[in-house]
mmCIF file with all atom_site columns, C-alpha atoms in Angstrom:
data_model
loop_
_atom_site.group_PDB
_atom_site.id
_atom_site.type_symbol
_atom_site.label_atom_id
_atom_site.label_alt_id
_atom_site.label_comp_id
_atom_site.label_asym_id
_atom_site.label_entity_id
_atom_site.label_seq_id
_atom_site.pdbx_PDB_ins_code
_atom_site.Cartn_x
_atom_site.Cartn_y
_atom_site.Cartn_z
_atom_site.occupancy
_atom_site.B_iso_or_equiv
_atom_site.pdbx_formal_charge
_atom_site.auth_seq_id
_atom_site.auth_comp_id
_atom_site.auth_asym_id
_atom_site.auth_atom_id
_atom_site.pdbx_PDB_model_num
ATOM 1   C CA . UNK F 1 1   ? -7.598  -16.172 15.932  1.00 0.00 ? 1   UNK F CA 1
ATOM 2   C CA . UNK F 1 2   ? -6.337  -17.005 12.656  1.00 0.00 ? 2   UNK F CA 1
ATOM 3   C CA . UNK F 1 3   ? -3.837  -15.177 10.814  1.00 0.00 ? 3   UNK F CA 1
ATOM 4   C CA . UNK F 1 4   ? -4.520  -14.573 7.033   1.00 0.00 ? 4   UNK F CA 1
ATOM 5   C CA . UNK F 1 5   ? -5.177  -17.284 4.993   1.00 0.00 ? 5   UNK F CA 1
ATOM 6   C CA . UNK F 1 6   ? -4.317  -18.233 1.305   1.00 0.00 ? 6   UNK F CA 1
ATOM 7   C CA . UNK F 1 7   ? -5.057  -20.850 -1.135  1.00 0.00 ? 7   UNK F CA 1
ATOM 8   C CA . UNK F 1 8   ? -3.287  -21.716 -3.437  1.00 0.00 ? 8   UNK F CA 1
ATOM 9   C CA . UNK F 1 9   ? 0.008   -22.196 -1.956  1.00 0.00 ? 9   UNK F CA 1
ATOM 10  C CA . UNK F 1 10  ? 1.682   -23.376 -4.779  1.00 0.00 ? 10  UNK F CA 1
ATOM 11  C CA . UNK F 1 11  ? 0.498   -23.386 -7.448  1.00 0.00 ? 11  UNK F CA 1
ATOM 12  C CA . UNK F 1 12  ? 2.366   -23.855 -11.373 1.00 0.00 ? 12  UNK F CA 1
ATOM 13  C CA . UNK F 1 13  ? 0.587   -23.554 -14.909 1.00 0.00 ? 13  UNK F CA 1
ATOM 14  C CA . UNK F 1 14  ? 0.602   -22.771 -19.040 1.00 0.00 ? 14  UNK F CA 1
ATOM 15  C CA . UNK F 1 15  ? 1.027   -19.622 -20.544 1.00 0.00 ? 15  UNK F CA 1
ATOM 16  C CA . UNK F 1 16  ? -2.593  -18.625 -21.171 1.00 0.00 ? 16  UNK F CA 1
ATOM 17  C CA . UNK F 1 17  ? -3.924  -20.045 -18.359 1.00 0.00 ? 17  UNK F CA 1
ATOM 18  C CA . UNK F 1 18  ? -6.228  -18.203 -15.898 1.00 0.00 ? 18  UNK F CA 1
ATOM 19  C CA . UNK F 1 19  ? -4.982  -18.591 -11.996 1.00 0.00 ? 19  UNK F CA 1
ATOM 20  C CA . UNK F 1 20  ? -7.044  -17.500 -8.657  1.00 0.00 ? 20  UNK F CA 1
ATOM 21  C CA . UNK F 1 21  ? -5.537  -16.410 -6.249  1.00 0.00 ? 21  UNK F CA 1
ATOM 22  C CA . UNK F 1 22  ? -7.810  -16.493 -3.132  1.00 0.00 ? 22  UNK F CA 1
ATOM 23  C CA . UNK F 1 23  ? -7.384  -15.359 0.414   1.00 0.00 ? 23  UNK F CA 1
ATOM 24  C CA . UNK F 1 24  ? -9.042  -14.423 3.762   1.00 0.00 ? 24  UNK F CA 1
ATOM 25  C CA . UNK F 1 25  ? -7.883  -11.692 5.587   1.00 0.00 ? 25  UNK F CA 1
ATOM 26  C CA . UNK F 1 26  ? -7.692  -11.474 9.972   1.00 0.00 ? 26  UNK F CA 1
ATOM 27  C CA . UNK F 1 27  ? -11.509 -11.294 11.104  1.00 0.00 ? 27  UNK F CA 1
ATOM 28  C CA . UNK F 1 28  ? -12.785 -7.381  12.653  1.00 0.00 ? 28  UNK F CA 1
ATOM 29  C CA . UNK F 1 29  ? -9.832  -5.881  9.562   1.00 0.00 ? 29  UNK F CA 1
ATOM 30  C CA . UNK F 1 30  ? -11.005 -3.301  7.591   1.00 0.00 ? 30  UNK F CA 1
ATOM 31  C CA . UNK F 1 31  ? -8.087  -2.675  5.344   1.00 0.00 ? 31  UNK F CA 1
ATOM 32  C CA . UNK F 1 32  ? -6.691  -5.618  2.476   1.00 0.00 ? 32  UNK F CA 1
ATOM 33  C CA . UNK F 1 33  ? -3.682  -5.163  0.959   1.00 0.00 ? 33  UNK F CA 1
ATOM 34  C CA . UNK F 1 34  ? -2.528  -7.819  -2.467  1.00 0.00 ? 34  UNK F CA 1
ATOM 35  C CA . UNK F 1 35  ? 1.456   -7.501  -3.184  1.00 0.00 ? 35  UNK F CA 1
ATOM 36  C CA . UNK F 1 36  ? 3.711   -9.736  -5.668  1.00 0.00 ? 36  UNK F CA 1
ATOM 37  C CA . UNK F 1 37  ? 7.210   -9.989  -4.731  1.00 0.00 ? 37  UNK F CA 1
ATOM 38  C CA . UNK F 1 38  ? 10.002  -10.286 -7.271  1.00 0.00 ? 38  UNK F CA 1
ATOM 39  C CA . UNK F 1 39  ? 13.940  -10.805 -6.586  1.00 0.00 ? 39  UNK F CA 1
ATOM 40  C CA . UNK F 1 40  ? 13.970  -7.848  -9.587  1.00 0.00 ? 40  UNK F CA 1
ATOM 41  C CA . UNK F 1 41  ? 11.721  -5.892  -8.157  1.00 0.00 ? 41  UNK F CA 1
ATOM 42  C CA . UNK F 1 42  ? 10.878  -6.513  -4.023  1.00 0.00 ? 42  UNK F CA 1
ATOM 43  C CA . UNK F 1 43  ? 7.753   -6.474  -2.318  1.00 0.00 ? 43  UNK F CA 1
ATOM 44  C CA . UNK F 1 44  ? 5.169   -3.931  -4.950  1.00 0.00 ? 44  UNK F CA 1
ATOM 45  C CA . UNK F 1 45  ? 1.742   -3.136  -4.165  1.00 0.00 ? 45  UNK F CA 1
ATOM 46  C CA . UNK F 1 46  ? -0.706  -4.678  -6.436  1.00 0.00 ? 46  UNK F CA 1
ATOM 47  C CA . UNK F 1 47  ? -4.079  -2.895  -5.288  1.00 0.00 ? 47  UNK F CA 1
ATOM 48  C CA . UNK F 1 48  ? -5.908  -2.302  -1.403  1.00 0.00 ? 48  UNK F CA 1
ATOM 49  C CA . UNK F 1 49  ? -9.854  -3.173  -0.302  1.00 0.00 ? 49  UNK F CA 1
ATOM 50  C CA . UNK F 1 50  ? -10.791 -0.947  2.295   1.00 0.00 ? 50  UNK F CA 1
ATOM 51  C CA . UNK F 1 51  ? -14.555 -1.609  4.102   1.00 0.00 ? 51  UNK F CA 1
ATOM 52  C CA . UNK F 1 52  ? -14.345 -4.757  0.927   1.00 0.00 ? 52  UNK F CA 1
ATOM 53  C CA . UNK F 1 53  ? -14.372 -1.577  -2.174  1.00 0.00 ? 53  UNK F CA 1
ATOM 54  C CA . UNK F 1 54  ? -10.947 -0.745  -4.204  1.00 0.00 ? 54  UNK F CA 1
ATOM 55  C CA . UNK F 1 55  ? -9.383  2.074   -3.223  1.00 0.00 ? 55  UNK F CA 1
ATOM 56  C CA . UNK F 1 56  ? -6.372  2.114   -5.195  1.00 0.00 ? 56  UNK F CA 1
ATOM 57  C CA . UNK F 1 57  ? -5.609  -0.420  -7.687  1.00 0.00 ? 57  UNK F CA 1
ATOM 58  C CA . UNK F 1 58  ? -2.831  1.649   -10.193 1.00 0.00 ? 58  UNK F CA 1
ATOM 59  C CA . UNK F 1 59  ? 0.004   -0.961  -8.961  1.00 0.00 ? 59  UNK F CA 1
ATOM 60  C CA . UNK F 1 60  ? -2.073  -3.700  -11.149 1.00 0.00 ? 60  UNK F CA 1
ATOM 61  C CA . UNK F 1 61  ? -0.246  -4.571  -13.794 1.00 0.00 ? 61  UNK F CA 1
ATOM 62  C CA . UNK F 1 62  ? -2.720  -4.348  -16.806 1.00 0.00 ? 62  UNK F CA 1
ATOM 63  C CA . UNK F 1 63  ? -5.922  -5.727  -17.828 1.00 0.00 ? 63  UNK F CA 1
ATOM 64  C CA . UNK F 1 64  ? -5.478  -9.346  -17.174 1.00 0.00 ? 64  UNK F CA 1
ATOM 65  C CA . UNK F 1 65  ? -5.182  -9.208  -14.066 1.00 0.00 ? 65  UNK F CA 1
ATOM 66  C CA . UNK F 1 66  ? -8.508  -7.796  -11.282 1.00 0.00 ? 66  UNK F CA 1
ATOM 67  C CA . UNK F 1 67  ? -8.849  -8.896  -7.984  1.00 0.00 ? 67  UNK F CA 1
ATOM 68  C CA . UNK F 1 68  ? -12.277 -8.442  -5.845  1.00 0.00 ? 68  UNK F CA 1
ATOM 69  C CA . UNK F 1 69  ? -13.729 -8.284  -2.372  1.00 0.00 ? 69  UNK F CA 1
ATOM 70  C CA . UNK F 1 70  ? -17.342 -9.146  -2.056  1.00 0.00 ? 70  UNK F CA 1
ATOM 71  C CA . UNK F 1 71  ? -17.242 -9.280  1.527   1.00 0.00 ? 71  UNK F CA 1
ATOM 72  C CA . UNK F 1 72  ? -15.316 -8.992  4.804   1.00 0.00 ? 72  UNK F CA 1
ATOM 73  C CA . UNK F 1 73  ? -13.953 -12.579 4.985   1.00 0.00 ? 73  UNK F CA 1
ATOM 74  C CA . UNK F 1 74  ? -12.743 -13.375 1.370   1.00 0.00 ? 74  UNK F CA 1
ATOM 75  C CA . UNK F 1 75  ? -10.670 -11.739 -2.137  1.00 0.00 ? 75  UNK F CA 1
ATOM 76  C CA . UNK F 1 76  ? -9.168  -13.263 -4.968  1.00 0.00 ? 76  UNK F CA 1
ATOM 77  C CA . UNK F 1 77  ? -6.928  -12.300 -7.157  1.00 0.00 ? 77  UNK F CA 1
ATOM 78  C CA . UNK F 1 78  ? -7.254  -13.204 -10.895 1.00 0.00 ? 78  UNK F CA 1
ATOM 79  C CA . UNK F 1 79  ? -4.723  -12.796 -13.842 1.00 0.00 ? 79  UNK F CA 1
ATOM 80  C CA . UNK F 1 80  ? -6.043  -14.257 -16.472 1.00 0.00 ? 80  UNK F CA 1
ATOM 81  C CA . UNK F 1 81  ? -4.933  -14.724 -19.929 1.00 0.00 ? 81  UNK F CA 1
ATOM 82  C CA . UNK F 1 82  ? -1.080  -15.134 -17.518 1.00 0.00 ? 82  UNK F CA 1
ATOM 83  C CA . UNK F 1 83  ? 2.612   -15.085 -19.072 1.00 0.00 ? 83  UNK F CA 1
ATOM 84  C CA . UNK F 1 84  ? 5.400   -16.488 -17.843 1.00 0.00 ? 84  UNK F CA 1
ATOM 85  C CA . UNK F 1 85  ? 6.482   -12.775 -16.192 1.00 0.00 ? 85  UNK F CA 1
ATOM 86  C CA . UNK F 1 86  ? 3.431   -13.534 -13.682 1.00 0.00 ? 86  UNK F CA 1
ATOM 87  C CA . UNK F 1 87  ? 5.419   -16.122 -11.676 1.00 0.00 ? 87  UNK F CA 1
ATOM 88  C CA . UNK F 1 88  ? 6.439   -14.332 -8.265  1.00 0.00 ? 88  UNK F CA 1
ATOM 89  C CA . UNK F 1 89  ? 4.966   -14.588 -5.126  1.00 0.00 ? 89  UNK F CA 1
ATOM 90  C CA . UNK F 1 90  ? 1.695   -13.036 -4.583  1.00 0.00 ? 90  UNK F CA 1
ATOM 91  C CA . UNK F 1 91  ? 0.859   -12.415 -0.891  1.00 0.00 ? 91  UNK F CA 1
ATOM 92  C CA . UNK F 1 92  ? -2.767  -10.855 0.960   1.00 0.00 ? 92  UNK F CA 1
ATOM 93  C CA . UNK F 1 93  ? -2.014  -8.999  3.873   1.00 0.00 ? 93  UNK F CA 1
ATOM 94  C CA . UNK F 1 94  ? -4.930  -7.648  6.724   1.00 0.00 ? 94  UNK F CA 1
ATOM 95  C CA . UNK F 1 95  ? -5.075  -4.991  8.736   1.00 0.00 ? 95  UNK F CA 1
ATOM 96  C CA . UNK F 1 96  ? -6.866  -2.554  11.247  1.00 0.00 ? 96  UNK F CA 1
ATOM 97  C CA . UNK F 1 97  ? -6.414  1.364   11.528  1.00 0.00 ? 97  UNK F CA 1
ATOM 98  C CA . UNK F 1 98  ? -8.327  1.089   14.852  1.00 0.00 ? 98  UNK F CA 1
ATOM 99  C CA . UNK F 1 99  ? -5.523  -1.872  15.579  1.00 0.00 ? 99  UNK F CA 1
ATOM 100 C CA . UNK F 1 100 ? -3.038  1.925   16.805  1.00 0.00 ? 100 UNK F CA 1
ATOM 101 C CA . UNK F 1 101 ? 0.524   -0.460  15.661  1.00 0.00 ? 101 UNK F CA 1
ATOM 102 C CA . UNK F 1 102 ? -0.409  -0.229  11.938  1.00 0.00 ? 102 UNK F CA 1
ATOM 103 C CA . UNK F 1 103 ? 1.877   -3.859  11.464  1.00 0.00 ? 103 UNK F CA 1
ATOM 104 C CA . UNK F 1 104 ? 0.540   -5.235  8.439   1.00 0.00 ? 104 UNK F CA 1
ATOM 105 C CA . UNK F 1 105 ? -0.343  -8.927  8.804   1.00 0.00 ? 105 UNK F CA 1
ATOM 106 C CA . UNK F 1 106 ? 0.483   -11.044 5.962   1.00 0.00 ? 106 UNK F CA 1
ATOM 107 C CA . UNK F 1 107 ? -0.077  -14.593 4.433   1.00 0.00 ? 107 UNK F CA 1
ATOM 108 C CA . UNK F 1 108 ? 1.947   -17.180 3.506   1.00 0.00 ? 108 UNK F CA 1
ATOM 109 C CA . UNK F 1 109 ? 1.667   -16.207 0.163   1.00 0.00 ? 109 UNK F CA 1
ATOM 110 C CA . UNK F 1 110 ? 1.213   -18.052 -3.237  1.00 0.00 ? 110 UNK F CA 1
ATOM 111 C CA . UNK F 1 111 ? 3.656   -18.915 -5.112  1.00 0.00 ? 111 UNK F CA 1
ATOM 112 C CA . UNK F 1 112 ? 3.223   -18.693 -9.041  1.00 0.00 ? 112 UNK F CA 1
ATOM 113 C CA . UNK F 1 113 ? 5.359   -20.355 -12.058 1.00 0.00 ? 113 UNK F CA 1
ATOM 114 C CA . UNK F 1 114 ? 3.983   -19.832 -14.567 1.00 0.00 ? 114 UNK F CA 1
ATOM 115 C CA . UNK F 1 115 ? 4.986   -22.274 -18.163 1.00 0.00 ? 115 UNK F CA 1
ATOM 116 C CA . UNK N 2 1   ? 14.639  8.384   -7.407  1.00 0.00 ? 1   UNK N CA 1
ATOM 117 C CA . UNK N 2 2   ? 12.927  5.257   -5.141  1.00 0.00 ? 2   UNK N CA 1
ATOM 118 C CA . UNK N 2 3   ? 10.402  6.493   -2.288  1.00 0.00 ? 3   UNK N CA 1
ATOM 119 C CA . UNK N 2 4   ? 12.601  3.854   -0.139  1.00 0.00 ? 4   UNK N CA 1
ATOM 120 C CA . UNK N 2 5   ? 15.449  2.869   -0.125  1.00 0.00 ? 5   UNK N CA 1
ATOM 121 C CA . UNK N 2 6   ? 17.753  0.208   0.806   1.00 0.00 ? 6   UNK N CA 1
ATOM 122 C CA . UNK N 2 7   ? 21.264  -0.998  0.694   1.00 0.00 ? 7   UNK N CA 1
ATOM 123 C CA . UNK N 2 8   ? 20.844  -4.828  -0.842  1.00 0.00 ? 8   UNK N CA 1
ATOM 124 C CA . UNK N 2 9   ? 23.967  -6.308  0.507   1.00 0.00 ? 9   UNK N CA 1
ATOM 125 C CA . UNK N 2 10  ? 24.287  -9.261  1.548   1.00 0.00 ? 10  UNK N CA 1
ATOM 126 C CA . UNK N 2 11  ? 26.088  -8.155  4.678   1.00 0.00 ? 11  UNK N CA 1
ATOM 127 C CA . UNK N 2 12  ? 28.439  -11.289 6.320   1.00 0.00 ? 12  UNK N CA 1
ATOM 128 C CA . UNK N 2 13  ? 29.273  -10.865 9.695   1.00 0.00 ? 13  UNK N CA 1
ATOM 129 C CA . UNK N 2 14  ? 30.060  -12.850 12.628  1.00 0.00 ? 14  UNK N CA 1
ATOM 130 C CA . UNK N 2 15  ? 27.913  -14.204 15.078  1.00 0.00 ? 15  UNK N CA 1
ATOM 131 C CA . UNK N 2 16  ? 28.406  -11.768 17.966  1.00 0.00 ? 16  UNK N CA 1
ATOM 132 C CA . UNK N 2 17  ? 28.816  -8.954  15.543  1.00 0.00 ? 17  UNK N CA 1
ATOM 133 C CA . UNK N 2 18  ? 27.412  -5.695  15.433  1.00 0.00 ? 18  UNK N CA 1
ATOM 134 C CA . UNK N 2 19  ? 25.752  -4.365  12.568  1.00 0.00 ? 19  UNK N CA 1
ATOM 135 C CA . UNK N 2 20  ? 23.306  -1.683  11.475  1.00 0.00 ? 20  UNK N CA 1
ATOM 136 C CA . UNK N 2 21  ? 20.653  -0.490  9.032   1.00 0.00 ? 21  UNK N CA 1
ATOM 137 C CA . UNK N 2 22  ? 19.827  2.171   7.130   1.00 0.00 ? 22  UNK N CA 1
ATOM 138 C CA . UNK N 2 23  ? 16.784  3.312   4.880   1.00 0.00 ? 23  UNK N CA 1
ATOM 139 C CA . UNK N 2 24  ? 16.396  6.655   3.613   1.00 0.00 ? 24  UNK N CA 1
ATOM 140 C CA . UNK N 2 25  ? 12.971  7.255   2.085   1.00 0.00 ? 25  UNK N CA 1
ATOM 141 C CA . UNK N 2 26  ? 12.066  10.712  0.057   1.00 0.00 ? 26  UNK N CA 1
ATOM 142 C CA . UNK N 2 27  ? 8.403   11.606  1.401   1.00 0.00 ? 27  UNK N CA 1
ATOM 143 C CA . UNK N 2 28  ? 8.979   14.319  3.948   1.00 0.00 ? 28  UNK N CA 1
ATOM 144 C CA . UNK N 2 29  ? 4.992   14.679  5.740   1.00 0.00 ? 29  UNK N CA 1
ATOM 145 C CA . UNK N 2 30  ? 5.877   10.095  6.053   1.00 0.00 ? 30  UNK N CA 1
ATOM 146 C CA . UNK N 2 31  ? 4.573   9.698   9.397   1.00 0.00 ? 31  UNK N CA 1
ATOM 147 C CA . UNK N 2 32  ? 4.637   6.028   10.283  1.00 0.00 ? 32  UNK N CA 1
ATOM 148 C CA . UNK N 2 33  ? 7.968   4.196   10.177  1.00 0.00 ? 33  UNK N CA 1
ATOM 149 C CA . UNK N 2 34  ? 8.403   0.125   10.518  1.00 0.00 ? 34  UNK N CA 1
ATOM 150 C CA . UNK N 2 35  ? 10.929  -2.613  10.622  1.00 0.00 ? 35  UNK N CA 1
ATOM 151 C CA . UNK N 2 36  ? 10.010  -6.079  8.834   1.00 0.00 ? 36  UNK N CA 1
ATOM 152 C CA . UNK N 2 37  ? 12.432  -9.130  8.812   1.00 0.00 ? 37  UNK N CA 1
ATOM 153 C CA . UNK N 2 38  ? 11.978  -11.591 6.303   1.00 0.00 ? 38  UNK N CA 1
ATOM 154 C CA . UNK N 2 39  ? 13.015  -15.608 6.570   1.00 0.00 ? 39  UNK N CA 1
ATOM 155 C CA . UNK N 2 40  ? 13.532  -16.954 3.237   1.00 0.00 ? 40  UNK N CA 1
ATOM 156 C CA . UNK N 2 41  ? 10.407  -18.506 1.497   1.00 0.00 ? 41  UNK N CA 1
ATOM 157 C CA . UNK N 2 42  ? 8.160   -17.012 4.564   1.00 0.00 ? 42  UNK N CA 1
ATOM 158 C CA . UNK N 2 43  ? 6.208   -14.086 4.644   1.00 0.00 ? 43  UNK N CA 1
ATOM 159 C CA . UNK N 2 44  ? 7.296   -10.288 5.484   1.00 0.00 ? 44  UNK N CA 1
ATOM 160 C CA . UNK N 2 45  ? 6.765   -10.139 10.003  1.00 0.00 ? 45  UNK N CA 1
ATOM 161 C CA . UNK N 2 46  ? 7.477   -7.327  11.734  1.00 0.00 ? 46  UNK N CA 1
ATOM 162 C CA . UNK N 2 47  ? 10.034  -6.587  13.903  1.00 0.00 ? 47  UNK N CA 1
ATOM 163 C CA . UNK N 2 48  ? 9.254   -3.302  15.206  1.00 0.00 ? 48  UNK N CA 1
ATOM 164 C CA . UNK N 2 49  ? 7.698   0.275   14.380  1.00 0.00 ? 49  UNK N CA 1
ATOM 165 C CA . UNK N 2 50  ? 10.430  2.679   14.360  1.00 0.00 ? 50  UNK N CA 1
ATOM 166 C CA . UNK N 2 51  ? 8.726   6.359   16.962  1.00 0.00 ? 51  UNK N CA 1
ATOM 167 C CA . UNK N 2 52  ? 11.078  9.534   16.846  1.00 0.00 ? 52  UNK N CA 1
ATOM 168 C CA . UNK N 2 53  ? 12.487  9.601   20.196  1.00 0.00 ? 53  UNK N CA 1
ATOM 169 C CA . UNK N 2 54  ? 14.065  6.058   19.011  1.00 0.00 ? 54  UNK N CA 1
ATOM 170 C CA . UNK N 2 55  ? 13.415  2.896   20.685  1.00 0.00 ? 55  UNK N CA 1
ATOM 171 C CA . UNK N 2 56  ? 14.601  -0.624  21.735  1.00 0.00 ? 56  UNK N CA 1
ATOM 172 C CA . UNK N 2 57  ? 13.899  -4.045  21.575  1.00 0.00 ? 57  UNK N CA 1
ATOM 173 C CA . UNK N 2 58  ? 16.043  -6.461  23.092  1.00 0.00 ? 58  UNK N CA 1
ATOM 174 C CA . UNK N 2 59  ? 19.509  -6.856  21.348  1.00 0.00 ? 59  UNK N CA 1
ATOM 175 C CA . UNK N 2 60  ? 17.557  -4.176  18.248  1.00 0.00 ? 60  UNK N CA 1
ATOM 176 C CA . UNK N 2 61  ? 17.390  -0.391  18.239  1.00 0.00 ? 61  UNK N CA 1
ATOM 177 C CA . UNK N 2 62  ? 15.395  1.408   15.781  1.00 0.00 ? 62  UNK N CA 1
ATOM 178 C CA . UNK N 2 63  ? 16.207  5.554   15.243  1.00 0.00 ? 63  UNK N CA 1
ATOM 179 C CA . UNK N 2 64  ? 14.234  7.730   13.256  1.00 0.00 ? 64  UNK N CA 1
ATOM 180 C CA . UNK N 2 65  ? 16.511  11.156  11.934  1.00 0.00 ? 65  UNK N CA 1
ATOM 181 C CA . UNK N 2 66  ? 14.029  12.461  10.040  1.00 0.00 ? 66  UNK N CA 1
ATOM 182 C CA . UNK N 2 67  ? 15.565  16.215  8.976   1.00 0.00 ? 67  UNK N CA 1
ATOM 183 C CA . UNK N 2 68  ? 18.230  13.462  7.130   1.00 0.00 ? 68  UNK N CA 1
ATOM 184 C CA . UNK N 2 69  ? 14.346  11.179  6.390   1.00 0.00 ? 69  UNK N CA 1
ATOM 185 C CA . UNK N 2 70  ? 16.729  8.124   7.238   1.00 0.00 ? 70  UNK N CA 1
ATOM 186 C CA . UNK N 2 71  ? 15.658  4.808   9.089   1.00 0.00 ? 71  UNK N CA 1
ATOM 187 C CA . UNK N 2 72  ? 18.026  2.919   11.468  1.00 0.00 ? 72  UNK N CA 1
ATOM 188 C CA . UNK N 2 73  ? 18.426  -0.545  12.916  1.00 0.00 ? 73  UNK N CA 1
ATOM 189 C CA . UNK N 2 74  ? 21.043  -1.765  15.274  1.00 0.00 ? 74  UNK N CA 1
ATOM 190 C CA . UNK N 2 75  ? 20.903  -5.634  15.124  1.00 0.00 ? 75  UNK N CA 1
ATOM 191 C CA . UNK N 2 76  ? 24.278  -5.850  18.663  1.00 0.00 ? 76  UNK N CA 1
ATOM 192 C CA . UNK N 2 77  ? 25.203  -9.802  19.470  1.00 0.00 ? 77  UNK N CA 1
ATOM 193 C CA . UNK N 2 78  ? 23.952  -11.047 16.449  1.00 0.00 ? 78  UNK N CA 1
ATOM 194 C CA . UNK N 2 79  ? 22.784  -14.458 16.407  1.00 0.00 ? 79  UNK N CA 1
ATOM 195 C CA . UNK N 2 80  ? 22.711  -17.033 13.304  1.00 0.00 ? 80  UNK N CA 1
ATOM 196 C CA . UNK N 2 81  ? 19.164  -17.077 13.752  1.00 0.00 ? 81  UNK N CA 1
ATOM 197 C CA . UNK N 2 82  ? 19.120  -12.782 12.721  1.00 0.00 ? 82  UNK N CA 1
ATOM 198 C CA . UNK N 2 83  ? 19.837  -14.088 8.949   1.00 0.00 ? 83  UNK N CA 1
ATOM 199 C CA . UNK N 2 84  ? 16.987  -12.814 6.731   1.00 0.00 ? 84  UNK N CA 1
ATOM 200 C CA . UNK N 2 85  ? 15.829  -10.065 5.345   1.00 0.00 ? 85  UNK N CA 1
ATOM 201 C CA . UNK N 2 86  ? 15.177  -6.308  6.848   1.00 0.00 ? 86  UNK N CA 1
ATOM 202 C CA . UNK N 2 87  ? 12.695  -4.814  4.826   1.00 0.00 ? 87  UNK N CA 1
ATOM 203 C CA . UNK N 2 88  ? 11.817  -0.758  5.742   1.00 0.00 ? 88  UNK N CA 1
ATOM 204 C CA . UNK N 2 89  ? 8.678   0.352   5.261   1.00 0.00 ? 89  UNK N CA 1
ATOM 205 C CA . UNK N 2 90  ? 7.567   3.531   5.251   1.00 0.00 ? 90  UNK N CA 1
ATOM 206 C CA . UNK N 2 91  ? 3.366   5.343   6.103   1.00 0.00 ? 91  UNK N CA 1
ATOM 207 C CA . UNK N 2 92  ? 1.866   8.699   5.378   1.00 0.00 ? 92  UNK N CA 1
ATOM 208 C CA . UNK N 2 93  ? 2.195   11.592  3.931   1.00 0.00 ? 93  UNK N CA 1
ATOM 209 C CA . UNK N 2 94  ? -1.401  11.698  2.557   1.00 0.00 ? 94  UNK N CA 1
ATOM 210 C CA . UNK N 2 95  ? -1.580  8.425   1.839   1.00 0.00 ? 95  UNK N CA 1
ATOM 211 C CA . UNK N 2 96  ? -2.772  5.430   3.853   1.00 0.00 ? 96  UNK N CA 1
ATOM 212 C CA . UNK N 2 97  ? -0.355  3.060   1.990   1.00 0.00 ? 97  UNK N CA 1
ATOM 213 C CA . UNK N 2 98  ? 2.963   1.454   3.370   1.00 0.00 ? 98  UNK N CA 1
ATOM 214 C CA . UNK N 2 99  ? 5.773   1.496   0.677   1.00 0.00 ? 99  UNK N CA 1
ATOM 215 C CA . UNK N 2 100 ? 8.157   -0.961  1.353   1.00 0.00 ? 100 UNK N CA 1
ATOM 216 C CA . UNK N 2 101 ? 11.556  -0.994  0.390   1.00 0.00 ? 101 UNK N CA 1
ATOM 217 C CA . UNK N 2 102 ? 13.358  -3.865  -1.130  1.00 0.00 ? 102 UNK N CA 1
ATOM 218 C CA . UNK N 2 103 ? 15.164  -5.331  1.860   1.00 0.00 ? 103 UNK N CA 1
ATOM 219 C CA . UNK N 2 104 ? 18.904  -5.299  3.479   1.00 0.00 ? 104 UNK N CA 1
ATOM 220 C CA . UNK N 2 105 ? 20.134  -9.416  3.430   1.00 0.00 ? 105 UNK N CA 1
ATOM 221 C CA . UNK N 2 106 ? 22.050  -10.320 6.208   1.00 0.00 ? 106 UNK N CA 1
ATOM 222 C CA . UNK N 2 107 ? 23.895  -13.187 7.652   1.00 0.00 ? 107 UNK N CA 1
ATOM 223 C CA . UNK N 2 108 ? 25.274  -13.990 10.173  1.00 0.00 ? 108 UNK N CA 1
ATOM 224 C CA . UNK N 2 109 ? 27.948  -16.953 10.155  1.00 0.00 ? 109 UNK N CA 1
ATOM 225 C CA . UNK N 2 110 ? 29.446  -19.119 12.961  1.00 0.00 ? 110 UNK N CA 1
#
């Protein structure tokens, strides 16, 4: 089975532009997480979904960030307007409580640079 | 106090050395513990879960000390390929959310 798939792998954009990051979780996984990683702050949880429903978005930095999960196989993280401080690697991860191990499976990440 | 704390390192050790990392957590009700490995510019991947009785996987040994609220990772006979960042992860205590430490950087040199 394919792992978590993220796109784009790299994005360079200018301040003020809209950025959309995409994630396809592992089939059958009912939890999806969006993380942001920077050197300064490490891995930060932005939001997570259970069965396509947002459960906790307290990590979303501000209103410029929004996330959706319209179905079990797709999620987006949108930043509008983007700012240079949003530059980071954004990871999507999924898992299933039924697996039992609690292991999170990460995508390869989307490296965002905002100029 | 941060929820999960790790010494960022880097730990710089020669091949063949034994190295140990500790990680402390603040929520005494935490139930699940893990070590993840992250290579440079890659995604984190599960290295091993940490069980109450301690567990071993080849050269890697993980232990949990609930009384002092820390977990440890011991790597024996270090290899060059062990160079990576090791992330401590804690979950439970009323939350499904896994909380990651900032990671400990290990550099194994010839």
